[in-house]
N, CA and C atoms as an extended XYZ file, in Angstrom:
528
Properties=species:S:1:pos:R:3:atomname:S:1:resname:S:1:resid:I:1 pbc="F F F"
N        -5.907        7.408        9.696 N   UNK     1
C        -7.108        6.709       10.085 CA  UNK     1
C        -6.873        5.215        9.898 C   UNK     1
N        -7.302        4.423       10.849 N   UNK     2
C        -7.133        2.972       10.770 CA  UNK     2
C        -8.249        2.363        9.915 C   UNK     2
N        -7.838        1.488        9.015 N   UNK     3
C        -8.756        0.736        8.162 CA  UNK     3
C        -8.289       -0.713        8.164 C   UNK     3
N        -9.213       -1.630        7.956 N   UNK     4
C        -8.763       -3.012        7.784 CA  UNK     4
C        -8.138       -3.127        6.403 C   UNK     4
N        -7.262       -4.109        6.232 N   UNK     5
C        -6.646       -4.291        4.918 CA  UNK     5
C        -7.704       -4.584        3.866 C   UNK     5
N        -8.754       -5.300        4.260 N   UNK     6
C        -9.841       -5.625        3.325 CA  UNK     6
C       -10.557       -4.352        2.868 C   UNK     6
N       -10.824       -3.427        3.799 N   UNK     7
C       -11.519       -2.186        3.440 CA  UNK     7
C       -10.694       -1.337        2.482 C   UNK     7
N        -9.404       -1.211        2.771 N   UNK     8
C        -8.540       -0.425        1.891 CA  UNK     8
C        -8.446       -1.081        0.514 C   UNK     8
N        -8.247       -2.392        0.489 N   UNK     9
C        -8.154       -3.096       -0.792 CA  UNK     9
C        -9.451       -2.927       -1.583 C   UNK     9
N       -10.584       -3.098       -0.940 N   UNK    10
C       -11.875       -2.965       -1.627 CA  UNK    10
C       -12.065       -1.569       -2.205 C   UNK    10
N       -11.686       -0.561       -1.439 N   UNK    11
C       -11.823        0.816       -1.899 CA  UNK    11
C       -10.910        1.073       -3.097 C   UNK    11
N        -9.675        0.587       -3.035 N   UNK    12
C        -8.738        0.754       -4.151 CA  UNK    12
C        -9.230        0.009       -5.391 C   UNK    12
N        -9.792       -1.174       -5.205 N   UNK    13
C       -10.327       -1.956       -6.328 CA  UNK    13
C       -11.485       -1.197       -6.984 C   UNK    13
N       -12.395       -0.681       -6.181 N   UNK    14
C       -13.543        0.061       -6.729 CA  UNK    14
C       -13.084        1.316       -7.473 C   UNK    14
N       -12.084        2.016       -6.919 N   UNK    15
C       -11.568        3.220       -7.582 CA  UNK    15
C       -10.931        2.855       -8.922 C   UNK    15
N       -10.182        1.768       -8.956 N   UNK    16
C        -9.539        1.347      -10.213 CA  UNK    16
C       -10.585        0.931      -11.250 C   UNK    16
N       -11.610        0.212      -10.822 N   UNK    17
C       -12.659       -0.187      -11.757 CA  UNK    17
C       -13.421        1.030      -12.266 C   UNK    17
N       -13.689        1.986      -11.381 N   UNK    18
C       -14.390        3.204      -11.795 CA  UNK    18
C       -13.536        4.017      -12.766 C   UNK    18
N       -12.217        3.899      -12.657 N   UNK    19
C       -11.310        4.618      -13.560 CA  UNK    19
C       -11.211        3.936      -14.923 C   UNK    19
N       -11.727        2.702      -15.032 N   UNK    20
C       -11.738        2.021      -16.321 CA  UNK    20
C       -10.817        0.821      -16.442 C   UNK    20
N       -10.227        0.376      -15.338 N   UNK    21
C        -9.355       -0.798      -15.381 CA  UNK    21
C       -10.193       -2.069      -15.267 C   UNK    21
N        -9.655       -3.169      -15.790 N   UNK    22
C       -10.370       -4.439      -15.731 CA  UNK    22
C       -10.425       -4.935      -14.288 C   UNK    22
N       -11.258       -5.914      -14.063 N   UNK    23
C       -11.408       -6.478      -12.720 CA  UNK    23
C       -10.097       -7.062      -12.202 C   UNK    23
N        -9.390       -7.801      -13.054 N   UNK    24
C        -8.136       -8.411      -12.604 CA  UNK    24
C        -7.057       -7.354      -12.346 C   UNK    24
N        -6.984       -6.328      -13.188 N   UNK    25
C        -6.029       -5.242      -12.956 CA  UNK    25
C        -6.366       -4.499      -11.671 C   UNK    25
N        -7.653       -4.259      -11.452 N   UNK    26
C        -8.090       -3.545      -10.255 CA  UNK    26
C        -7.807       -4.365       -8.996 C   UNK    26
N        -8.029       -5.661       -9.063 N   UNK    27
C        -7.786       -6.527       -7.897 CA  UNK    27
C        -6.307       -6.527       -7.525 C   UNK    27
N        -5.446       -6.636       -8.502 N   UNK    28
C        -4.007       -6.622       -8.233 CA  UNK    28
C        -3.580       -5.254       -7.692 C   UNK    28
N        -4.150       -4.193       -8.257 N   UNK    29
C        -3.871       -2.843       -7.756 CA  UNK    29
C        -4.302       -2.710       -6.304 C   UNK    29
N        -5.466       -3.249       -5.963 N   UNK    30
C        -5.940       -3.187       -4.579 CA  UNK    30
C        -4.981       -3.881       -3.622 C   UNK    30
N        -4.493       -5.050       -4.006 N   UNK    31
C        -3.529       -5.779       -3.160 CA  UNK    31
C        -2.225       -5.001       -3.035 C   UNK    31
N        -1.766       -4.421       -4.151 N   UNK    32
C        -0.531       -3.626       -4.119 CA  UNK    32
C        -0.713       -2.354       -3.290 C   UNK    32
N        -1.906       -1.762       -3.346 N   UNK    33
C        -2.176       -0.545       -2.569 CA  UNK    33
C        -2.037       -0.818       -1.071 C   UNK    33
N        -2.526       -1.969       -0.625 N   UNK    34
C        -2.394       -2.331        0.795 CA  UNK    34
C        -0.918       -2.448        1.159 C   UNK    34
N        -0.134       -3.131        0.324 N   UNK    35
C         1.311       -3.262        0.585 CA  UNK    35
C         1.966       -1.884        0.604 C   UNK    35
N         1.585       -1.049       -0.343 N   UNK    36
C         2.171        0.278       -0.497 CA  UNK    36
C         1.944        1.127        0.762 C   UNK    36
N         0.701        1.174        1.209 N   UNK    37
C         0.358        1.988        2.384 CA  UNK    37
C         0.961        1.383        3.646 C   UNK    37
N         0.915        0.060        3.772 N   UNK    38
C         1.457       -0.615        4.945 CA  UNK    38
C         2.946       -0.323        5.118 C   UNK    38
N         3.666       -0.242        4.013 N   UNK    39
C         5.102        0.008        4.061 CA  UNK    39
C         5.440        1.500        4.163 C   UNK    39
N         4.422        2.348        4.221 N   UNK    40
C         4.648        3.785        4.391 CA  UNK    40
C         5.173        4.486        3.148 C   UNK    40
N         4.883        3.942        1.994 N   UNK    41
C         5.355        4.550        0.748 CA  UNK    41
C         4.451        5.708        0.347 C   UNK    41
N         4.914        6.505       -0.605 N   UNK    42
C         4.212        7.701       -1.046 CA  UNK    42
C         2.855        7.361       -1.658 C   UNK    42
N         1.800        7.863       -1.066 N   UNK    43
C         0.439        7.550       -1.530 CA  UNK    43
C         0.061        8.293       -2.809 C   UNK    43
N         0.764        9.367       -3.110 N   UNK    44
C         0.445       10.122       -4.328 CA  UNK    44
C         0.599        9.246       -5.569 C   UNK    44
N         1.545        8.323       -5.540 N   UNK    45
C         1.753        7.464       -6.717 CA  UNK    45
C         0.562        6.531       -6.943 C   UNK    45
N        -0.137        6.149       -5.884 N   UNK    46
C        -1.348        5.335       -6.035 CA  UNK    46
C        -2.418        6.120       -6.796 C   UNK    46
N        -2.603        7.368       -6.404 N   UNK    47
C        -3.623        8.193       -7.045 CA  UNK    47
C        -3.242        8.541       -8.482 C   UNK    47
N        -1.960        8.812       -8.724 N   UNK    48
C        -1.506        9.119      -10.083 CA  UNK    48
C        -1.758        7.937      -11.023 C   UNK    48
N        -1.594        6.726      -10.516 N   UNK    49
C        -1.780        5.529      -11.352 CA  UNK    49
C        -3.224        5.393      -11.834 C   UNK    49
N        -4.158        5.991      -11.118 N   UNK    50
C        -5.578        5.880      -11.471 CA  UNK    50
C        -6.015        6.883      -12.537 C   UNK    50
N        -5.183        7.858      -12.862 N   UNK    51
C        -5.616        8.952      -13.737 CA  UNK    51
C        -5.711        8.621      -15.211 C   UNK    51
N        -4.927        7.678      -15.700 N   UNK    52
C        -4.947        7.405      -17.133 CA  UNK    52
C        -4.981        5.899      -17.380 C   UNK    52
N        -6.153        5.332      -17.579 N   UNK    53
C        -6.247        3.883      -17.747 CA  UNK    53
C        -5.630        3.333      -19.037 C   UNK    53
N        -5.168        4.207      -19.922 N   UNK    54
C        -4.511        3.716      -21.133 CA  UNK    54
C        -2.988        3.775      -21.037 C   UNK    54
N        -2.459        4.436      -20.014 N   UNK    55
C        -1.005        4.553      -19.830 CA  UNK    55
C        -0.731        4.653      -18.333 C   UNK    55
N        -0.711        3.508      -17.668 N   UNK    56
C        -0.624        3.495      -16.213 CA  UNK    56
C         0.224        2.326      -15.718 C   UNK    56
N         0.863        2.508      -14.562 N   UNK    57
C         1.543        1.377      -13.939 CA  UNK    57
C         0.589        0.203      -13.674 C   UNK    57
N        -0.680        0.489      -13.507 N   UNK    58
C        -1.666       -0.569      -13.256 CA  UNK    58
C        -1.748       -1.513      -14.461 C   UNK    58
N        -1.490       -1.002      -15.646 N   UNK    59
C        -1.457       -1.834      -16.855 CA  UNK    59
C        -0.129       -2.561      -17.003 C   UNK    59
N         0.962       -1.855      -16.750 N   UNK    60
C         2.287       -2.392      -17.031 CA  UNK    60
C         2.831       -3.308      -15.949 C   UNK    60
N         2.606       -2.987      -14.684 N   UNK    61
C         3.267       -3.744      -13.615 CA  UNK    61
C         2.835       -5.210      -13.518 C   UNK    61
N         1.587       -5.574      -13.803 N   UNK    62
C         1.290       -7.014      -13.832 CA  UNK    62
C         2.132       -7.761      -14.874 C   UNK    62
N         2.400       -7.121      -16.000 N   UNK    63
C         3.243       -7.728      -17.023 CA  UNK    63
C         4.697       -7.808      -16.544 C   UNK    63
N         5.133       -6.785      -15.829 N   UNK    64
C         6.479       -6.794      -15.253 CA  UNK    64
C         6.604       -7.946      -14.256 C   UNK    64
N         5.561       -8.155      -13.444 N   UNK    65
C         5.578       -9.268      -12.488 CA  UNK    65
C         5.716      -10.601      -13.207 C   UNK    65
N         4.930      -10.753      -14.260 N   UNK    66
C         4.967      -11.991      -15.039 CA  UNK    66
C         6.353      -12.207      -15.655 C   UNK    66
N         6.908      -11.151      -16.243 N   UNK    67
C         8.244      -11.242      -16.838 CA  UNK    67
C         9.304      -11.504      -15.777 C   UNK    67
N         9.179      -10.864      -14.624 N   UNK    68
C        10.144      -11.053      -13.537 CA  UNK    68
C        10.135      -12.488      -13.055 C   UNK    68
N         8.950      -13.015      -12.835 N   UNK    69
C         8.826      -14.395      -12.361 CA  UNK    69
C         9.391      -15.376      -13.393 C   UNK    69
N         9.076      -15.162      -14.657 N   UNK    70
C         9.615      -16.028      -15.716 CA  UNK    70
C        11.134      -15.941      -15.768 C   UNK    70
N        11.666      -14.736      -15.707 N   UNK    71
C        13.115      -14.556      -15.759 CA  UNK    71
C        13.794      -15.177      -14.538 C   UNK    71
N        13.184      -15.044      -13.367 N   UNK    72
C        13.759      -15.646      -12.153 CA  UNK    72
C        13.796      -17.170      -12.274 C   UNK    72
N        12.776      -17.753      -12.864 N   UNK    73
C        12.761      -19.210      -13.052 CA  UNK    73
C        13.879      -19.652      -13.998 C   UNK    73
N        14.014      -18.927      -15.103 N   UNK    74
C        15.019      -19.282      -16.106 CA  UNK    74
C        16.433      -19.027      -15.586 C   UNK    74
N        16.610      -17.938      -14.864 N   UNK    75
C        17.950      -17.521      -14.450 CA  UNK    75
C        18.319      -17.991      -13.043 C   UNK    75
N        17.511      -18.830      -12.451 N   UNK    76
C        17.859      -19.382      -11.144 CA  UNK    76
C        17.577      -18.483       -9.963 C   UNK    76
N        16.629      -17.586      -10.084 N   UNK    77
C        16.215      -16.797       -8.929 CA  UNK    77
C        16.544      -15.322       -8.978 C   UNK    77
N        17.390      -14.876       -9.903 N   UNK    78
C        17.725      -13.451      -10.023 CA  UNK    78
C        17.400      -12.954      -11.418 C   UNK    78
N        16.862      -11.748      -11.471 N   UNK    79
C        16.525      -11.165      -12.766 CA  UNK    79
C        16.672       -9.652      -12.699 C   UNK    79
N        16.896       -9.067      -13.869 N   UNK    80
C        16.974       -7.612      -13.987 CA  UNK    80
C        16.228       -7.206      -15.249 C   UNK    80
N        15.289       -6.270      -15.089 N   UNK    81
C        14.473       -5.817      -16.213 CA  UNK    81
C        14.437       -4.296      -16.248 C   UNK    81
N        14.255       -3.741      -17.440 N   UNK    82
C        14.098       -2.299      -17.591 CA  UNK    82
C        12.654       -1.930      -17.263 C   UNK    82
N        12.494       -0.824      -16.549 N   UNK    83
C        11.169       -0.334      -16.156 CA  UNK    83
C        10.807        0.930      -16.920 C   UNK    83
N         9.533        1.150      -17.063 N   UNK    84
C         9.041        2.440      -17.497 CA  UNK    84
C         9.310        3.402      -16.337 C   UNK    84
N         9.854        4.590      -16.581 N   UNK    85
C        10.142        5.511      -15.478 CA  UNK    85
C         8.928        5.835      -14.603 C   UNK    85
N         7.725        5.791      -15.163 N   UNK    86
C         6.522        6.093      -14.393 CA  UNK    86
C         6.146        4.972      -13.432 C   UNK    86
N         6.803        3.811      -13.551 N   UNK    87
C         6.442        2.651      -12.730 CA  UNK    87
C         7.301        2.489      -11.478 C   UNK    87
N         8.321        3.308      -11.326 N   UNK    88
C         9.295        3.076      -10.258 CA  UNK    88
C         8.711        3.236       -8.856 C   UNK    88
N         7.722        4.092       -8.687 N   UNK    89
C         7.165        4.330       -7.346 CA  UNK    89
C         6.328        3.161       -6.835 C   UNK    89
N         5.670        2.443       -7.734 N   UNK    90
C         4.772        1.360       -7.317 CA  UNK    90
C         5.369       -0.034       -7.473 C   UNK    90
N         6.490       -0.155       -8.169 N   UNK    91
C         6.996       -1.481       -8.510 CA  UNK    91
C         7.302       -2.331       -7.273 C   UNK    91
N         7.858       -1.739       -6.228 N   UNK    92
C         8.193       -2.507       -5.023 CA  UNK    92
C         6.931       -3.160       -4.432 C   UNK    92
N         5.839       -2.429       -4.408 N   UNK    93
C         4.591       -2.958       -3.852 CA  UNK    93
C         4.041       -4.095       -4.697 C   UNK    93
N         4.212       -4.011       -6.001 N   UNK    94
C         3.781       -5.096       -6.885 CA  UNK    94
C         4.698       -6.305       -6.759 C   UNK    94
N         6.007       -6.070       -6.688 N   UNK    95
C         6.956       -7.182       -6.576 CA  UNK    95
C         6.688       -7.984       -5.302 C   UNK    95
N         6.293       -7.319       -4.248 N   UNK    96
C         6.001       -8.015       -2.994 CA  UNK    96
C         4.818       -8.967       -3.112 C   UNK    96
N         4.100       -8.897       -4.212 N   UNK    97
C         2.978       -9.810       -4.452 CA  UNK    97
C         3.411      -11.094       -5.154 C   UNK    97
N         4.678      -11.168       -5.570 N   UNK    98
C         5.164      -12.386       -6.218 CA  UNK    98
C         4.988      -13.583       -5.296 C   UNK    98
N         4.765      -14.767       -5.861 N   UNK    99
C         4.470      -15.936       -5.037 CA  UNK    99
C         5.645      -16.499       -4.240 C   UNK    99
N         6.859      -16.142       -4.543 N   UNK   100
C         8.005      -16.650       -3.784 CA  UNK   100
C         8.580      -15.577       -2.889 C   UNK   100
N         9.316      -15.977       -1.855 N   UNK   101
C         9.928      -14.968       -0.983 CA  UNK   101
C        10.973      -14.142       -1.735 C   UNK   101
N        10.970      -12.854       -1.497 N   UNK   102
C        11.898      -11.932       -2.142 CA  UNK   102
C        13.073      -11.708       -1.198 C   UNK   102
N        14.286      -12.034       -1.662 N   UNK   103
C        15.436      -11.767       -0.805 CA  UNK   103
C        16.027      -10.388       -1.090 C   UNK   103
N        15.825       -9.881       -2.305 N   UNK   104
C        16.217       -8.495       -2.578 CA  UNK   104
C        15.414       -7.959       -3.753 C   UNK   104
N        15.163       -6.669       -3.679 N   UNK   105
C        14.440       -5.977       -4.746 CA  UNK   105
C        14.887       -4.526       -4.700 C   UNK   105
N        15.444       -4.053       -5.803 N   UNK   106
C        15.834       -2.648       -5.835 CA  UNK   106
C        15.737       -2.118       -7.253 C   UNK   106
N        15.569       -0.816       -7.327 N   UNK   107
C        15.527       -0.122       -8.609 CA  UNK   107
C        16.807        0.686       -8.717 C   UNK   107
N        17.524        0.481       -9.794 N   UNK   108
C        18.751        1.220      -10.058 CA  UNK   108
C        18.595        1.943      -11.392 C   UNK   108
N        19.497        2.867      -11.651 N   UNK   109
C        19.493        3.584      -12.932 CA  UNK   109
C        20.733        3.159      -13.710 C   UNK   109
N        20.512        2.696      -14.917 N   UNK   110
C        21.628        2.323      -15.784 CA  UNK   110
C        21.357        2.919      -17.161 C   UNK   110
N        22.317        3.666      -17.679 N   UNK   111
C        22.183        4.341      -18.977 CA  UNK   111
C        20.928        5.220      -19.021 C   UNK   111
N        20.616        5.844      -17.895 N   UNK   112
C        19.476        6.750      -17.822 CA  UNK   112
C        18.124        6.077      -17.692 C   UNK   112
N        18.087        4.747      -17.609 N   UNK   113
C        16.817        4.026      -17.506 CA  UNK   113
C        16.726        3.292      -16.168 C   UNK   113
N        15.534        3.280      -15.571 N   UNK   114
C        15.384        2.520      -14.331 CA  UNK   114
C        15.408        1.016      -14.608 C   UNK   114
N        16.131        0.292      -13.766 N   UNK   115
C        16.232       -1.165      -13.887 CA  UNK   115
C        15.777       -1.788      -12.588 C   UNK   115
N        14.936       -2.788      -12.698 N   UNK   116
C        14.454       -3.538      -11.542 CA  UNK   116
C        15.325       -4.772      -11.375 C   UNK   116
N        15.919       -4.914      -10.197 N   UNK   117
C        16.725       -6.088       -9.875 CA  UNK   117
C        16.021       -6.850       -8.760 C   UNK   117
N        15.685       -8.121       -9.031 N   UNK   118
C        14.950       -8.951       -8.072 CA  UNK   118
C        15.669      -10.276       -7.893 C   UNK   118
N        15.772      -10.698       -6.640 N   UNK   119
C        16.240      -12.047       -6.331 CA  UNK   119
C        15.156      -12.697       -5.488 C   UNK   119
N        14.688      -13.854       -5.952 N   UNK   120
C        13.593      -14.546       -5.280 CA  UNK   120
C        13.826      -16.047       -5.321 C   UNK   120
N        13.115      -16.756       -4.470 N   UNK   121
C        13.136      -18.213       -4.516 CA  UNK   121
C        11.884      -18.651       -5.244 C   UNK   121
N        12.052      -19.270       -6.404 N   UNK   122
C        10.896      -19.681       -7.194 CA  UNK   122
C        10.380      -21.056       -6.769 C   UNK   122
N        11.085      -21.706       -5.857 N   UNK   123
C        10.650      -23.031       -5.415 CA  UNK   123
C         9.989      -23.003       -4.042 C   UNK   123
N        10.221      -21.955       -3.287 N   UNK   124
C         9.687      -21.858       -1.928 CA  UNK   124
C         8.462      -20.954       -1.922 C   UNK   124
N         7.412      -21.386       -1.268 N   UNK   125
C         6.187      -20.591       -1.216 CA  UNK   125
C         6.361      -19.412       -0.260 C   UNK   125
N         5.770      -18.297       -0.632 N   UNK   126
C         5.824      -17.117        0.225 CA  UNK   126
C         4.759      -17.220        1.302 C   UNK   126
N         5.026      -16.591        2.398 N   UNK   127
C         4.022      -16.488        3.455 CA  UNK   127
C         3.931      -15.024        3.866 C   UNK   127
N         3.331      -14.201        2.979 N   UNK   128
C         3.289      -12.774        3.269 CA  UNK   128
C         2.444      -12.485        4.502 C   UNK   128
N         2.952      -11.587        5.305 N   UNK   129
C         2.192      -11.173        6.477 CA  UNK   129
C         1.089      -10.251        6.006 C   UNK   129
N        -0.106      -10.481        6.504 N   UNK   130
C        -1.236       -9.620        6.161 CA  UNK   130
C        -1.594       -8.808        7.381 C   UNK   130
N        -1.458       -7.514        7.293 N   UNK   131
C        -1.822       -6.687        8.440 CA  UNK   131
C        -3.333       -6.712        8.644 C   UNK   131
N        -3.742       -6.679        9.874 N   UNK   132
C        -5.178       -6.617       10.153 CA  UNK   132
C        -5.697       -5.193        9.996 C   UNK   132
N        -4.880       -4.227       10.437 N   UNK   133
C        -5.251       -2.826       10.302 CA  UNK   133
C        -4.126       -2.079        9.617 C   UNK   133
N        -4.514       -1.076        8.845 N   UNK   134
C        -3.560       -0.277        8.105 CA  UNK   134
C        -3.824        1.182        8.448 C   UNK   134
N        -2.768        1.933        8.749 N   UNK   135
C        -2.904        3.370        8.985 CA  UNK   135
C        -2.901        4.063        7.623 C   UNK   135
N        -4.050        4.557        7.222 N   UNK   136
C        -4.213        5.151        5.899 CA  UNK   136
C        -4.393        6.656        6.048 C   UNK   136
N        -3.605        7.436        5.314 N   UNK   137
C        -3.797        8.888        5.371 CA  UNK   137
C        -5.221        9.266        4.955 C   UNK   137
N        -5.804       10.183        5.689 N   UNK   138
C        -7.194       10.597        5.440 CA  UNK   138
C        -7.368       11.149        4.025 C   UNK   138
N        -6.376       11.876        3.530 N   UNK   139
C        -6.492       12.437        2.178 CA  UNK   139
C        -6.575       11.334        1.128 C   UNK   139
N        -5.815       10.248        1.317 N   UNK   140
C        -5.888        9.122        0.384 CA  UNK   140
C        -7.277        8.497        0.429 C   UNK   140
N        -7.803        8.275        1.620 N   UNK   141
C        -9.144        7.687        1.743 CA  UNK   141
C       -10.195        8.553        1.056 C   UNK   141
N       -10.130        9.871        1.290 N   UNK   142
C       -11.117       10.770        0.688 CA  UNK   142
C       -11.049       10.716       -0.837 C   UNK   142
N        -9.834       10.743       -1.380 N   UNK   143
C        -9.693       10.741       -2.831 CA  UNK   143
C       -10.100        9.401       -3.433 C   UNK   143
N        -9.762        8.300       -2.771 N   UNK   144
C       -10.197        6.989       -3.268 CA  UNK   144
C       -11.718        6.872       -3.219 C   UNK   144
N       -12.325        7.375       -2.157 N   UNK   145
C       -13.799        7.333       -2.063 CA  UNK   145
C       -14.438        8.136       -3.190 C   UNK   145
N       -13.855        9.290       -3.475 N   UNK   146
C       -14.378       10.122       -4.563 CA  UNK   146
C       -14.247        9.397       -5.895 C   UNK   146
N       -13.083        8.801       -6.128 N   UNK   147
C       -12.866        8.082       -7.385 CA  UNK   147
C       -13.730        6.826       -7.482 C   UNK   147
N       -13.997        6.190       -6.347 N   UNK   148
C       -14.763        4.946       -6.340 CA  UNK   148
C       -16.264        5.176       -6.378 C   UNK   148
N       -16.696        6.404       -6.162 N   UNK   149
C       -18.134        6.692       -6.135 CA  UNK   149
C       -18.747        6.384       -7.494 C   UNK   149
N       -19.924        5.776       -7.481 N   UNK   150
C       -20.566        5.494       -8.768 CA  UNK   150
C       -20.904        6.794       -9.485 C   UNK   150
N       -20.808        6.801      -10.800 N   UNK   151
C       -21.129        8.030      -11.534 CA  UNK   151
C       -22.596        8.373      -11.362 C   UNK   151
N       -22.872        9.673      -11.420 N   UNK   152
C       -24.262       10.121      -11.322 CA  UNK   152
C       -24.998        9.638      -12.561 C   UNK   152
N       -26.220        9.120      -12.385 N   UNK   153
C       -26.954        8.622      -13.556 CA  UNK   153
C       -27.281        9.765      -14.513 C   UNK   153
N       -27.162        9.459      -15.772 N   UNK   154
C       -27.497       10.430      -16.800 CA  UNK   154
C       -29.001       10.561      -16.889 C   UNK   154
N       -29.515       11.769      -17.093 N   UNK   155
C       -30.968       11.909      -17.242 CA  UNK   155
C       -31.446       11.133      -18.468 C   UNK   155
N       -32.639       10.581      -18.356 N   UNK   156
C       -33.198        9.834      -19.484 CA  UNK   156
C       -33.525       10.796      -20.620 C   UNK   156
N       -33.816       10.229      -21.778 N   UNK   157
C       -34.176       11.045      -22.927 CA  UNK   157
C       -35.404       11.893      -22.610 C   UNK   157
N       -36.397       11.285      -21.952 N   UNK   158
C       -37.634       12.004      -21.634 CA  UNK   158
C       -37.349       13.178      -20.691 C   UNK   158
N       -36.476       12.955      -19.712 N   UNK   159
C       -36.138       14.037      -18.780 CA  UNK   159
C       -35.410       15.169      -19.501 C   UNK   159
N       -34.467       14.810      -20.390 N   UNK   160
C       -33.743       15.847      -21.134 CA  UNK   160
C       -34.698       16.609      -22.056 C   UNK   160
N       -35.629       15.884      -22.693 N   UNK   161
C       -36.597       16.535      -23.590 CA  UNK   161
C       -37.486       17.484      -22.787 C   UNK   161
N       -37.867       17.078      -21.578 N   UNK   162
C       -38.688       17.938      -20.722 CA  UNK   162
C       -37.947       19.196      -20.309 C   UNK   162
N       -36.645       19.074      -20.030 N   UNK   163
C       -35.842       20.237      -19.645 CA  UNK   163
C       -35.707       21.203      -20.809 C   UNK   163
N       -35.523       20.670      -22.007 N   UNK   164
C       -35.413       21.513      -23.201 CA  UNK   164
C       -36.728       22.257      -23.431 C   UNK   164
N       -37.849       21.538      -23.269 N   UNK   165
C       -39.164       22.164      -23.474 CA  UNK   165
C       -39.400       23.268      -22.445 C   UNK   165
N       -39.014       23.034      -21.200 N   UNK   166
C       -39.178       24.056      -20.162 CA  UNK   166
C       -38.369       25.300      -20.498 C   UNK   166
N       -37.143       25.110      -20.961 N   UNK   167
C       -36.297       26.258      -21.322 CA  UNK   167
C       -36.894       27.007      -22.506 C   UNK   167
N       -37.434       26.266      -23.457 N   UNK   168
C       -38.034       26.904      -24.642 CA  UNK   168
C       -39.262       27.716      -24.230 C   UNK   168
N       -40.092       27.143      -23.349 N   UNK   169
C       -41.284       27.863      -22.881 CA  UNK   169
C       -40.881       29.093      -22.082 C   UNK   169
N       -39.877       28.992      -21.283 N   UNK   170
C       -39.450       30.134      -20.459 CA  UNK   170
C       -38.911       31.269      -21.326 C   UNK   170
N       -38.259       30.920      -22.431 N   UNK   171
C       -37.691       31.973      -23.285 CA  UNK   171
C       -38.764       32.638      -24.144 C   UNK   171
N       -39.941       31.987      -24.318 N   UNK   172
C       -41.016       32.545      -25.135 CA  UNK   172
C       -41.954       33.427      -24.329 C   UNK   172
N       -41.911       33.353      -22.991 N   UNK   173
C       -42.797       34.171      -22.168 CA  UNK   173
C       -42.367       35.630      -22.264 C   UNK   173
N       -43.342       36.513      -22.432 N   UNK   174
C       -42.987       37.930      -22.550 CA  UNK   174
C       -42.479       38.473      -21.217 C   UNK   174
N       -41.546       39.376      -21.296 N   UNK   175
C       -41.007       40.006      -20.083 CA  UNK   175
C       -42.000       41.041      -19.577 C   UNK   175
N       -42.134       41.190      -18.290 N   UNK   176
C       -43.085       42.164      -17.721 CA  UNK   176
C       -42.397       43.403      -17.297 C   UNK   176
């Protein structure tokens, strides 16, 4: 199904916020989600990232971006960092959000651990192409909509007390 990049980003942001992520984490996730879907990457990793707000790529990858950018500045444009194995599916989409043009980005395995290797220009501004429309799998849209839906309001104390009283009265009525 075709969606504008803004619609997909907004939906991903709302789903991340509903899952318990901060506004800034959710906003970055929304931007990465657009890159992820636009590049035809596996959408399951987007949904998996939303399941645990205390241990998620959504928490770690912004820090990886910050460390990558700092390392690229210090090392003259190339850096290599160790990744959490759970972050490998989304890291490319996050790296594409870096402010400089990326000349290479790959994940390799060294000593059993995933390593992110990035080469970027820290002096040249990026001009990322923004797609106007994104082909989004219907299953991803449905699941994001479900996750982004506002929670059902909890009944008030008075409503709960009324329900308890009704149940108590119903259990006291004699059977016929």
